[in-house]
CSV table of C-alpha atoms and ligand atoms in Angstrom, one decimal:
chain,number,residue,atom,x,y,z
K,1,MET,CA,-217.7,178.7,70.0
K,2,ILE,CA,-220.8,180.5,71.0
K,3,GLU,CA,-223.3,179.5,74.0
K,4,MET,CA,-226.1,178.4,73.8
K,5,GLU,CA,-228.0,180.5,76.0
K,6,LYS,CA,-227.3,183.3,73.7
K,7,ILE,CA,-228.9,181.6,70.9
K,8,VAL,CA,-232.2,180.5,73.1
K,9,SER,CA,-232.5,184.3,73.9
K,10,LEU,CA,-232.5,185.7,70.9
K,11,ALA,CA,-234.6,183.1,69.3
K,12,LYS,CA,-237.2,183.7,72.0
K,13,ARG,CA,-236.5,187.6,72.2
K,14,ARG,CA,-237.0,187.9,68.4
K,15,GLY,CA,-240.0,185.7,67.7
K,16,PHE,CA,-238.2,182.8,66.3
K,17,ILE,CA,-239.0,179.9,69.2
K,18,PHE,CA,-241.0,179.4,72.2
K,19,PRO,CA,-241.3,177.3,74.9
K,20,GLY,CA,-244.8,175.1,74.0
K,21,SER,CA,-247.5,175.6,75.9
K,22,GLU,CA,-245.4,178.6,77.6
K,23,ILE,CA,-248.3,179.8,79.9
K,24,TYR,CA,-249.1,176.6,81.1
K,25,GLY,CA,-245.3,176.2,82.3
K,26,GLY,CA,-244.5,174.0,79.2
K,27,LEU,CA,-244.6,170.9,77.7
K,28,GLY,CA,-241.1,169.0,78.1
K,29,GLY,CA,-239.5,168.4,74.8
K,30,ILE,CA,-242.0,170.8,72.9
K,31,TRP,CA,-241.1,174.0,71.2
K,32,ASP,CA,-243.6,176.4,68.9
K,33,TYR,CA,-241.7,178.2,66.0
K,34,GLY,CA,-242.6,182.4,66.1
K,35,PRO,CA,-243.5,184.7,63.0
K,36,LEU,CA,-240.0,185.0,62.4
K,37,GLY,CA,-239.3,181.3,63.3
K,38,VAL,CA,-241.8,179.9,60.8
K,39,ALA,CA,-240.6,182.1,58.1
K,40,LEU,CA,-236.9,180.7,58.0
K,41,LYS,CA,-238.1,177.1,58.5
K,42,GLN,CA,-240.5,177.6,55.8
K,43,ASN,CA,-237.8,178.6,53.5
K,44,ILE,CA,-235.4,175.9,54.4
K,45,LYS,CA,-238.6,173.2,53.7
K,46,LYS,CA,-238.7,175.1,50.4
K,47,GLU,CA,-235.3,175.6,49.4
K,48,TRP,CA,-234.6,171.5,49.9
K,49,TRP,CA,-237.7,170.8,47.8
K,50,LYS,CA,-236.7,172.6,45.2
K,51,MET,CA,-233.1,170.9,45.6
K,52,PHE,CA,-234.1,167.8,45.6
K,53,VAL,CA,-237.7,167.6,44.3
K,54,GLU,CA,-238.6,170.4,42.1
K,55,SER,CA,-235.3,171.1,40.1
K,56,ARG,CA,-235.1,166.6,39.8
K,57,GLU,CA,-236.5,163.9,37.1
K,58,ASP,CA,-236.2,161.3,39.1
K,59,ILE,CA,-237.5,162.2,42.4
K,60,TYR,CA,-241.1,162.2,43.5
K,61,GLY,CA,-242.5,164.3,46.2
K,62,ILE,CA,-245.7,162.8,48.3
K,63,ASP,CA,-247.1,164.0,51.6
K,64,THR,CA,-248.7,161.3,53.7
K,65,ALA,CA,-250.4,160.7,56.8
K,66,ILE,CA,-249.0,160.8,60.1
K,67,LEU,CA,-251.6,158.0,61.5
K,68,MET,CA,-251.4,155.0,59.9
K,69,ASN,CA,-252.3,151.1,60.5
K,70,ALA,CA,-250.9,149.6,63.2
K,71,LYS,CA,-249.5,146.9,61.1
K,72,VAL,CA,-246.8,149.0,59.5
K,73,TRP,CA,-244.9,149.6,62.4
K,74,GLU,CA,-244.8,145.9,63.2
K,75,ALA,CA,-243.6,144.9,59.7
K,76,SER,CA,-241.0,148.3,60.0
K,77,GLY,CA,-239.8,146.5,63.1
K,78,HIS,CA,-240.1,150.4,65.1
K,79,VAL,CA,-243.1,148.2,67.5
K,80,LYS,CA,-240.1,145.5,68.3
K,81,ASN,CA,-237.0,147.8,68.2
K,82,PHE,CA,-237.8,151.4,67.8
K,83,VAL,CA,-237.0,151.3,72.0
K,84,ASP,CA,-234.1,153.3,74.0
K,85,PRO,CA,-232.6,151.8,77.1
K,86,MET,CA,-233.8,153.5,80.4
K,87,ILE,CA,-233.4,153.4,83.7
K,88,ASP,CA,-234.7,155.3,87.1
K,89,CYS,CA,-233.1,157.0,90.2
K,90,ARG,CA,-235.1,155.4,92.9
K,91,LYS,CA,-234.3,158.2,94.8
K,92,CYS,CA,-235.5,161.1,93.2
K,93,LYS,CA,-237.7,159.3,90.3
K,94,MET,CA,-235.5,161.2,87.9
K,95,ARG,CA,-235.6,158.8,84.5
K,96,PHE,CA,-232.8,158.9,81.8
K,97,ARG,CA,-231.2,157.3,79.1
K,98,ALA,CA,-229.2,154.0,80.1
K,99,ASP,CA,-226.7,154.7,77.5
K,100,LYS,CA,-226.1,158.1,77.9
K,101,LEU,CA,-225.6,157.7,81.6
K,102,ASP,CA,-222.4,156.6,83.6
K,103,PRO,CA,-224.1,154.9,86.9
K,104,ALA,CA,-220.5,155.5,88.4
K,105,ARG,CA,-220.8,158.6,89.2
K,106,GLY,CA,-224.6,159.0,90.5
K,107,CYS,CA,-228.1,160.6,89.8
K,108,PRO,CA,-227.1,164.1,87.5
K,109,ASN,CA,-230.2,165.0,90.0
K,110,CYS,CA,-229.8,163.8,93.3
K,111,GLY,CA,-226.3,162.1,93.3
K,112,ALA,CA,-227.9,159.1,94.5
K,113,ASN,CA,-226.8,155.7,93.8
K,114,ASP,CA,-229.5,153.5,93.5
K,115,PHE,CA,-231.1,153.3,90.2
K,116,THR,CA,-233.7,150.8,88.7
K,117,LYS,CA,-232.4,148.2,86.0
K,118,SER,CA,-232.1,149.1,82.5
K,119,ARG,CA,-235.3,148.3,80.3
K,120,PRO,CA,-236.2,148.7,77.0
K,121,PHE,CA,-238.4,152.2,76.1
K,122,ASN,CA,-240.5,152.2,72.8
K,123,MET,CA,-240.5,156.0,72.0
K,124,MET,CA,-243.3,155.7,69.6
K,125,PHE,CA,-246.7,157.9,71.3
K,126,LYS,CA,-249.4,155.5,70.8
K,127,THR,CA,-253.4,156.6,70.1
K,128,TYR,CA,-256.6,155.4,69.5
K,129,VAL,CA,-258.2,155.5,66.1
K,130,GLY,CA,-262.3,156.4,66.8
K,131,PRO,CA,-264.5,156.1,70.0
K,132,VAL,CA,-262.9,152.5,71.7
K,133,GLU,CA,-259.9,152.3,73.1
K,134,ASP,CA,-258.3,149.1,72.7
K,135,ALA,CA,-256.0,146.9,71.1
K,136,ALA,CA,-257.4,146.6,67.8
K,137,THR,CA,-258.0,150.6,67.7
K,138,LEU,CA,-254.3,151.5,68.8
K,139,THR,CA,-251.9,152.9,66.8
K,140,TYR,CA,-248.5,155.6,66.8
K,141,LEU,CA,-248.3,159.1,66.0
K,142,ARG,CA,-245.1,157.8,63.0
K,143,PRO,CA,-241.6,158.4,64.1
K,144,GLU,CA,-240.3,158.2,60.3
K,145,THR,CA,-241.7,160.0,57.6
K,146,ALA,CA,-239.7,157.3,55.5
K,147,GLN,CA,-242.6,154.9,56.1
K,148,GLY,CA,-245.0,156.7,54.4
K,149,MET,CA,-243.2,156.4,51.0
K,150,PHE,CA,-242.8,152.6,51.5
K,151,VAL,CA,-246.4,151.8,52.0
K,152,ASN,CA,-247.1,154.2,48.9
K,153,PHE,CA,-244.0,152.2,46.6
K,154,LYS,CA,-246.8,150.6,44.3
K,155,ASN,CA,-249.1,153.7,43.8
K,156,VAL,CA,-246.3,155.8,42.9
K,157,LEU,CA,-245.1,152.9,40.8
K,158,ASP,CA,-248.4,152.4,39.1
K,159,SER,CA,-249.3,156.1,39.0
K,160,MET,CA,-246.0,157.8,37.6
K,161,HIS,CA,-244.3,154.5,36.0
K,162,PRO,CA,-240.8,155.4,36.9
K,163,LYS,CA,-237.9,153.7,36.2
K,164,LEU,CA,-235.0,152.5,38.3
K,165,PRO,CA,-233.3,154.3,39.8
K,166,PHE,CA,-236.0,157.0,41.4
K,167,GLY,CA,-236.6,158.0,44.7
K,168,ILE,CA,-239.9,159.5,46.5
K,169,ALA,CA,-239.6,161.9,49.3
K,170,GLN,CA,-241.5,163.8,51.7
K,171,ILE,CA,-241.1,166.6,54.6
K,172,GLY,CA,-243.9,166.5,57.7
K,173,LYS,CA,-243.8,165.9,61.4
K,174,ALA,CA,-242.5,163.1,63.1
K,175,PHE,CA,-242.7,162.0,66.8
K,176,ARG,CA,-240.9,160.6,69.1
K,177,ASN,CA,-241.2,160.1,73.0
K,178,GLU,CA,-237.4,160.7,73.6
K,179,VAL,CA,-236.7,159.5,77.2
K,180,THR,CA,-234.3,163.1,77.6
K,181,PRO,CA,-235.2,165.5,75.5
K,182,GLY,CA,-233.2,169.0,75.5
K,183,ASN,CA,-230.4,171.6,74.1
K,184,PHE,CA,-233.5,173.3,72.7
K,185,ILE,CA,-234.5,172.0,69.9
K,186,PHE,CA,-232.4,169.4,69.2
K,187,ARG,CA,-234.1,166.8,71.3
K,188,ILE,CA,-237.4,166.9,70.8
K,189,ARG,CA,-240.3,165.1,71.0
K,190,GLU,CA,-242.1,166.5,68.2
K,191,PHE,CA,-240.2,167.2,64.7
K,192,GLU,CA,-239.9,167.3,61.3
K,193,GLN,CA,-238.0,165.6,58.7
K,194,MET,CA,-236.9,165.9,54.9
K,195,GLU,CA,-236.5,162.5,53.8
K,196,ILE,CA,-235.6,160.7,50.5
K,197,GLU,CA,-236.3,156.7,49.2
K,198,TYR,CA,-234.1,156.4,46.8
K,199,PHE,CA,-235.0,153.1,45.3
K,200,ILE,CA,-231.9,151.0,42.9
K,201,LYS,CA,-230.9,148.1,41.9
K,202,PRO,CA,-229.2,146.2,45.0
K,203,ASP,CA,-225.6,146.2,42.8
K,204,GLN,CA,-225.9,150.0,42.6
K,205,TRP,CA,-225.7,150.2,46.3
K,206,GLN,CA,-222.0,151.8,47.2
K,207,GLU,CA,-222.2,154.0,44.5
K,208,SER,CA,-225.4,155.6,45.1
K,209,PHE,CA,-224.6,156.0,48.8
K,210,GLU,CA,-221.6,157.7,47.7
K,211,TYR,CA,-223.5,160.0,45.4
K,212,TRP,CA,-226.6,160.8,48.0
K,213,LEU,CA,-223.8,161.6,50.3
K,214,SER,CA,-222.1,163.7,47.8
K,215,GLU,CA,-225.8,165.4,48.0
K,216,ILE,CA,-226.1,166.2,51.7
K,217,ARG,CA,-223.1,168.1,51.5
K,218,ARG,CA,-223.8,169.9,48.6
K,219,TRP,CA,-227.6,171.3,50.4
K,220,LEU,CA,-224.8,171.8,53.8
K,221,ASP,CA,-223.1,174.4,51.3
K,222,TYR,CA,-226.1,175.7,50.0
K,223,LEU,CA,-227.2,176.1,53.4
K,224,GLY,CA,-223.5,177.8,54.1
K,225,ILE,CA,-222.9,175.7,56.9
K,226,LYS,CA,-219.0,175.1,56.2
K,227,LYS,CA,-217.4,174.7,59.6
K,228,GLY,CA,-218.2,172.1,62.4
K,229,VAL,CA,-219.1,169.1,59.8
K,230,HIS,CA,-217.8,166.0,60.5
K,231,GLU,CA,-218.9,162.6,59.1
K,232,ARG,CA,-219.1,159.2,61.3
K,233,GLU,CA,-219.0,156.0,59.9
K,234,VAL,CA,-221.7,154.3,62.4
K,235,PRO,CA,-220.5,151.0,63.9
K,236,ARG,CA,-222.5,148.2,63.2
K,237,GLU,CA,-223.9,147.9,67.1
K,238,GLU,CA,-225.2,151.5,67.2
K,239,ARG,CA,-226.9,151.1,63.3
K,240,ALA,CA,-230.4,151.6,63.4
K,241,HIS,CA,-232.4,147.9,62.8
K,242,TYR,CA,-232.3,148.0,59.1
K,243,SER,CA,-228.9,149.5,57.8
K,244,MET,CA,-226.7,147.9,56.6
K,245,ARG,CA,-223.8,151.2,56.2
K,246,THR,CA,-225.0,154.6,57.9
K,247,VAL,CA,-222.9,157.5,57.7
K,248,ASP,CA,-223.9,160.2,60.3
K,249,ILE,CA,-223.3,163.8,59.3
K,250,GLU,CA,-222.4,165.6,62.8
K,251,PHE,CA,-222.1,169.3,63.7
K,252,ASP,CA,-220.1,170.9,66.4
K,253,PHE,CA,-223.3,172.6,68.3
K,254,PRO,CA,-222.1,174.4,71.1
K,255,PHE,CA,-223.3,171.3,74.0
K,256,GLY,CA,-220.7,169.6,71.6
K,257,ARG,CA,-220.3,167.0,68.7
K,258,GLU,CA,-224.1,165.5,67.2
K,259,GLU,CA,-226.1,164.5,64.5
K,260,LEU,CA,-227.2,166.5,61.9
K,261,TYR,CA,-228.6,164.6,59.4
K,262,GLY,CA,-228.1,160.4,58.5
K,263,ILE,CA,-227.7,158.1,55.6
K,264,ALA,CA,-228.6,154.8,55.4
K,265,TYR,CA,-228.8,151.5,52.9
K,266,ARG,CA,-231.7,150.3,54.2
K,267,THR,CA,-231.4,147.5,51.8
K,268,ASP,CA,-234.6,145.6,50.6
K,269,PHE,CA,-236.0,145.3,53.9
K,270,ASP,CA,-238.8,147.5,54.6
K,271,LEU,CA,-240.2,146.4,50.7
K,272,LYS,CA,-239.7,143.3,51.6
K,273,ASN,CA,-241.5,143.4,55.4
K,274,HIS,CA,-244.1,145.1,53.9
K,275,SER,CA,-245.2,142.6,51.1
K,276,LYS,CA,-245.0,140.1,53.8
K,277,PHE,CA,-246.9,141.6,56.3
K,278,SER,CA,-249.4,143.0,53.3
K,279,GLY,CA,-249.4,140.5,51.0
K,280,VAL,CA,-249.2,142.7,48.5
K,281,ASP,CA,-245.9,142.4,45.9
K,282,LEU,CA,-244.2,145.4,46.1
K,283,SER,CA,-241.9,144.0,43.3
K,284,TYR,CA,-240.3,145.9,40.2
K,285,THR,CA,-240.0,144.5,36.7
K,286,ASP,CA,-237.0,145.5,35.0
K,287,GLU,CA,-238.3,145.9,31.1
K,288,GLU,CA,-234.3,145.1,29.7
K,289,SER,CA,-233.7,142.0,31.6
K,290,LYS,CA,-237.6,140.8,32.6
K,291,THR,CA,-236.4,140.1,35.8
K,292,LYS,CA,-238.5,141.3,38.6
K,293,PHE,CA,-237.0,141.7,42.1
K,294,ILE,CA,-237.8,144.0,45.2
K,295,PRO,CA,-235.8,147.6,44.9
K,296,HIS,CA,-232.8,148.2,47.7
K,297,VAL,CA,-232.9,151.8,49.4
K,298,ILE,CA,-230.4,154.5,49.7
K,299,GLU,CA,-232.0,156.7,52.4
K,300,PRO,CA,-230.8,160.0,53.5
K,301,THR,CA,-232.2,162.4,56.2
K,302,PHE,CA,-232.6,165.8,56.9
K,303,GLY,CA,-234.2,167.2,60.3
K,304,VAL,CA,-235.6,170.4,60.0
K,305,ASP,CA,-235.4,171.5,63.5
K,306,ARG,CA,-231.6,170.4,63.5
K,307,THR,CA,-231.3,172.7,60.4
K,308,PHE,CA,-232.7,175.7,61.8
K,309,LEU,CA,-230.5,175.1,65.2
K,310,ALA,CA,-227.1,174.3,63.2
K,311,LEU,CA,-228.0,177.3,60.6
K,312,LEU,CA,-228.1,179.3,64.0
K,313,VAL,CA,-224.9,178.5,65.3
K,314,SER,CA,-223.4,178.6,62.4
K,315,SER,CA,-224.3,182.0,61.2
K,316,TYR,CA,-224.4,184.1,64.5
K,317,ARG,CA,-221.7,186.6,64.8
K,318,GLN,CA,-221.4,188.8,68.1
K,319,GLU,CA,-219.5,192.1,67.2
K,320,LYS,CA,-217.9,194.6,69.1
K,321,ASP,CA,-221.3,196.6,69.3
K,322,ARG,CA,-224.0,194.3,67.4
K,323,ILE,CA,-225.4,191.3,66.8
K,324,VAL,CA,-225.4,189.7,63.3
K,325,LEU,CA,-227.2,186.4,61.4
K,326,SER,CA,-224.9,186.0,58.7
K,327,LEU,CA,-227.8,183.7,56.9
K,328,PRO,CA,-227.6,183.2,53.3
K,329,ALA,CA,-230.5,185.7,51.9
K,330,LYS,CA,-232.1,183.0,50.3
K,331,PHE,CA,-233.2,181.6,54.2
K,332,SER,CA,-233.2,184.6,55.7
K,333,PRO,CA,-237.2,185.2,57.3
K,334,ILE,CA,-237.4,188.9,56.5
K,335,LYS,CA,-234.9,190.1,53.0
K,336,VAL,CA,-235.5,193.9,52.8
K,337,ALA,CA,-236.9,196.2,55.8
K,338,VAL,CA,-237.5,200.1,54.6
K,339,PHE,CA,-237.3,202.7,56.8
K,340,PRO,CA,-238.0,206.2,56.8
K,341,LEU,CA,-234.7,208.0,57.9
K,342,LEU,CA,-237.4,210.5,60.6
K,343,ALA,CA,-240.7,208.8,61.9
K,344,ASN,CA,-241.4,212.9,62.6
K,345,LYS,CA,-241.2,214.2,58.8
K,346,PRO,CA,-244.3,213.4,56.4
K,347,ALA,CA,-242.8,214.0,53.8
K,348,LEU,CA,-240.3,210.9,54.2
K,349,VAL,CA,-242.7,208.8,55.8
K,350,GLU,CA,-244.9,208.8,52.8
K,351,LYS,CA,-242.2,208.5,50.2
K,352,ALA,CA,-241.1,205.3,52.3
K,353,ARG,CA,-244.7,204.0,53.1
K,354,SER,CA,-244.6,204.2,49.1
K,355,VAL,CA,-241.6,202.0,48.5
K,356,TYR,CA,-242.3,199.8,50.7
K,357,SER,CA,-245.8,199.0,49.3
K,358,MET,CA,-244.1,198.6,45.6
K,359,LEU,CA,-241.8,195.9,47.2
K,360,ARG,CA,-244.8,194.5,49.2
K,361,ASN,CA,-246.8,194.8,45.8
K,362,SER,CA,-244.1,192.9,43.9
K,363,TYR,CA,-243.9,189.7,46.0
K,364,SER,CA,-244.3,187.5,43.3
K,365,LYS,CA,-241.2,188.6,41.5
K,366,MET,CA,-238.8,189.2,44.4
K,367,SER,CA,-240.5,186.7,46.4
K,368,ALA,CA,-238.8,188.6,49.1
K,369,ALA,CA,-240.9,189.6,52.4
K,370,VAL,CA,-240.3,193.0,53.3
K,371,PHE,CA,-240.6,194.7,56.6
K,372,TRP,CA,-241.1,198.1,57.7
K,373,ASP,CA,-239.8,200.2,60.9
K,374,ASP,CA,-239.8,203.5,62.1
K,375,ARG,CA,-239.1,203.2,65.3
K,376,GLY,CA,-236.3,204.8,67.3
K,377,ASN,CA,-233.3,205.7,65.2
K,378,ILE,CA,-231.8,204.6,62.3
K,379,GLY,CA,-228.8,202.6,64.1
K,380,LYS,CA,-230.8,201.3,66.1
K,381,ARG,CA,-233.1,199.7,62.9
K,382,TYR,CA,-230.3,198.8,61.5
K,383,TYR,CA,-228.8,196.4,64.2
K,384,SER,CA,-232.2,195.4,64.9
K,385,GLN,CA,-232.3,193.7,61.4
K,386,ASP,CA,-228.9,192.8,61.5
K,387,GLU,CA,-229.7,190.2,64.6
K,388,ILE,CA,-232.7,188.5,63.0
K,389,GLY,CA,-230.5,187.6,59.6
K,390,THR,CA,-232.1,190.4,57.3
K,391,PRO,CA,-229.8,191.2,54.1
K,392,TRP,CA,-230.8,194.9,53.2
K,393,CYS,CA,-232.1,197.4,54.8
K,394,ILE,CA,-233.5,200.5,52.8
K,395,THR,CA,-233.8,204.0,54.0
K,396,ILE,CA,-235.5,206.6,52.6
K,397,ASP,CA,-234.1,210.0,53.4
K,398,PHE,CA,-234.0,214.1,52.2
K,399,GLN,CA,-232.5,212.8,49.0
K,400,THR,CA,-234.6,210.7,48.3
K,401,LEU,CA,-237.2,213.4,47.9
K,402,ASP,CA,-234.9,215.5,45.4
K,403,ASP,CA,-233.7,212.6,42.9
K,404,ASP,CA,-235.9,209.2,44.0
K,405,THR,CA,-232.7,207.7,44.7
K,406,VAL,CA,-232.6,205.3,48.4
K,407,THR,CA,-229.4,203.6,50.2
K,408,ILE,CA,-229.8,200.4,50.2
K,409,ARG,CA,-227.3,198.8,53.5
K,410,ASP,CA,-225.5,195.8,53.5
K,411,ARG,CA,-225.8,193.5,56.8
K,412,ASP,CA,-222.5,191.9,56.4
K,413,THR,CA,-219.9,194.8,55.1
K,414,THR,CA,-222.5,197.7,56.8
K,415,GLY,CA,-221.6,199.8,53.5
K,416,GLN,CA,-224.3,201.6,51.9
K,417,GLN,CA,-224.6,202.0,48.3
K,418,ARG,CA,-227.2,204.5,46.4
K,419,ILE,CA,-229.3,203.5,43.7
K,420,LYS,CA,-232.6,204.5,42.1
K,421,ILE,CA,-236.0,203.7,43.5
K,422,GLU,CA,-237.2,202.1,40.1
K,423,LYS,CA,-233.6,199.9,40.0
K,424,ILE,CA,-234.8,198.2,43.8
K,425,ILE,CA,-236.6,195.4,42.3
K,426,ASP,CA,-234.3,194.2,40.1
K,427,TRP,CA,-231.4,194.6,42.1
K,428,ILE,CA,-233.0,192.8,45.1
K,429,SER,CA,-234.1,189.6,42.1
K,430,GLU,CA,-230.4,189.3,41.3
K,431,LYS,CA,-228.9,189.2,44.0
K,432,LEU,CA,-231.5,186.8,45.1
K,433,ASN,CA,-231.2,184.2,43.1
K,434,ARG,CA,-227.4,184.2,42.2
M,501,LIG,N1,-235.9,157.4,58.8
M,501,LIG,C1,-234.7,157.3,59.6
M,501,LIG,C2,-234.8,158.2,60.3
M,501,LIG,O1,-235.6,158.3,60.9
M,501,LIG,P1,-233.1,159.4,62.1
M,501,LIG,O2,-231.8,159.5,62.4
M,501,LIG,O3,-233.8,158.2,63.5
M,501,LIG,O4,-233.5,158.3,60.6
M,501,LIG,C3,-233.4,161.0,60.9
M,501,LIG,O5,-233.5,160.8,62.1
M,501,LIG,C4,-233.2,162.6,61.5
M,501,LIG,O6,-234.1,163.2,62.2
M,501,LIG,C5,-232.0,163.1,62.4
M,501,LIG,O7,-230.8,162.7,61.5
M,501,LIG,C6,-232.5,164.6,62.6
M,501,LIG,O8,-231.8,165.5,62.0
M,501,LIG,C7,-234.0,164.6,63.0
M,501,LIG,N2,-234.7,163.5,64.3
M,501,LIG,C8,-234.3,162.4,65.0
M,501,LIG,N3,-234.5,162.5,66.0
M,501,LIG,C9,-235.0,163.6,66.3
M,501,LIG,C10,-235.3,164.5,67.4
M,501,LIG,N4,-235.7,164.0,68.8
M,501,LIG,N5,-235.6,165.5,68.2
M,501,LIG,C11,-235.2,166.5,66.7
M,501,LIG,N6,-234.5,166.2,65.4
M,501,LIG,C12,-234.8,164.5,65.7
């Protein structure tokens, strides 16, 4: 198993992830994504959206606001139930999750054995809307994207006229004031979720649950995350307040087996409560049977940042003389790097520049980010690309000047083949769309 420090250091050194507000000493549980990080993260979201929204007839994508009427969070149960038990060490004043600490072993920070009583701590970030700060203007940064889907259920129904079963999906930020953030981007206070609320007739829940579990497996397969995945039936006492059944999809991270994704049967809990609190009827009329009822919900949920981390962990390989990120090409931040064999031969540089421009200009055809490098020697350039997961490197050498062929080097095998410049775009498009 690889060590976490290696991943964190690679991520920082190569521009994937930086500590948030770093020049001011950082901010606990907050991270920023750099140039390569944002590319990888966008690829995750883009591929997820393609698989679960664009390629399906039964899922409607939306994008709702982070700030919502505070009543949403009362109706959803988050004001009352979205709490973690918290205890403080009286000696060093450090704060811990009571359920993650063994008091018999003393304070993990100073060793003292003098804790306060455990008390509930609500994880929602508070804020105020408008210039007056009082109870009437108080609201929260959303702790899950799910509620945006529930409160727009009727809008989607009235505007798109879907028939059950159908789903609403969105990708967006969520915020949780975690008591103990940590393990790099695993548990953070500002993160992104990709969620689907799939509305069904109540008697379809078991079948739909199994179906969505298999869809999560399909997505993991697509990510190339094949090893270290486990499914755990979550016992009743650990389930969220709204769930009748939850399965956690866990992954063997370097710091242990932890939750990557989840799937929950939320029953009609959310729509029923929003109907009650808002006074708006959120039921659905089945045209065939002429019955009116509140649909039930199966919710597969995916963390973007945890996907990112699992992808780094599962693709990181330390070989004898190189580090390789064997990311599936679709997810790699850069798809193709272009090098002139020697940077001090103008004819080579000029030719390489023309290949580089040709590839850049055909972005809309290939959808492939292209990178230029003429620093150091060719071996170093290859290794530099291997480490960030670039699947193909193209080198322009002296033979190119004679016959318009280049070498394409494969990241995983390090094997090279020669192809005609005019064939490169089709070659890459074909590989990317396989
Ligand atoms: N709408 C259901 C829901 O929010 P959850 O299990 O609390 O369920 C869903 O969160 C997913 O969001 C998790 O499986 C995880 O991938 C991600 N997630 C939750 N809390 C997180 C945190 N503090 N940092 C990073 N990702 C988090």
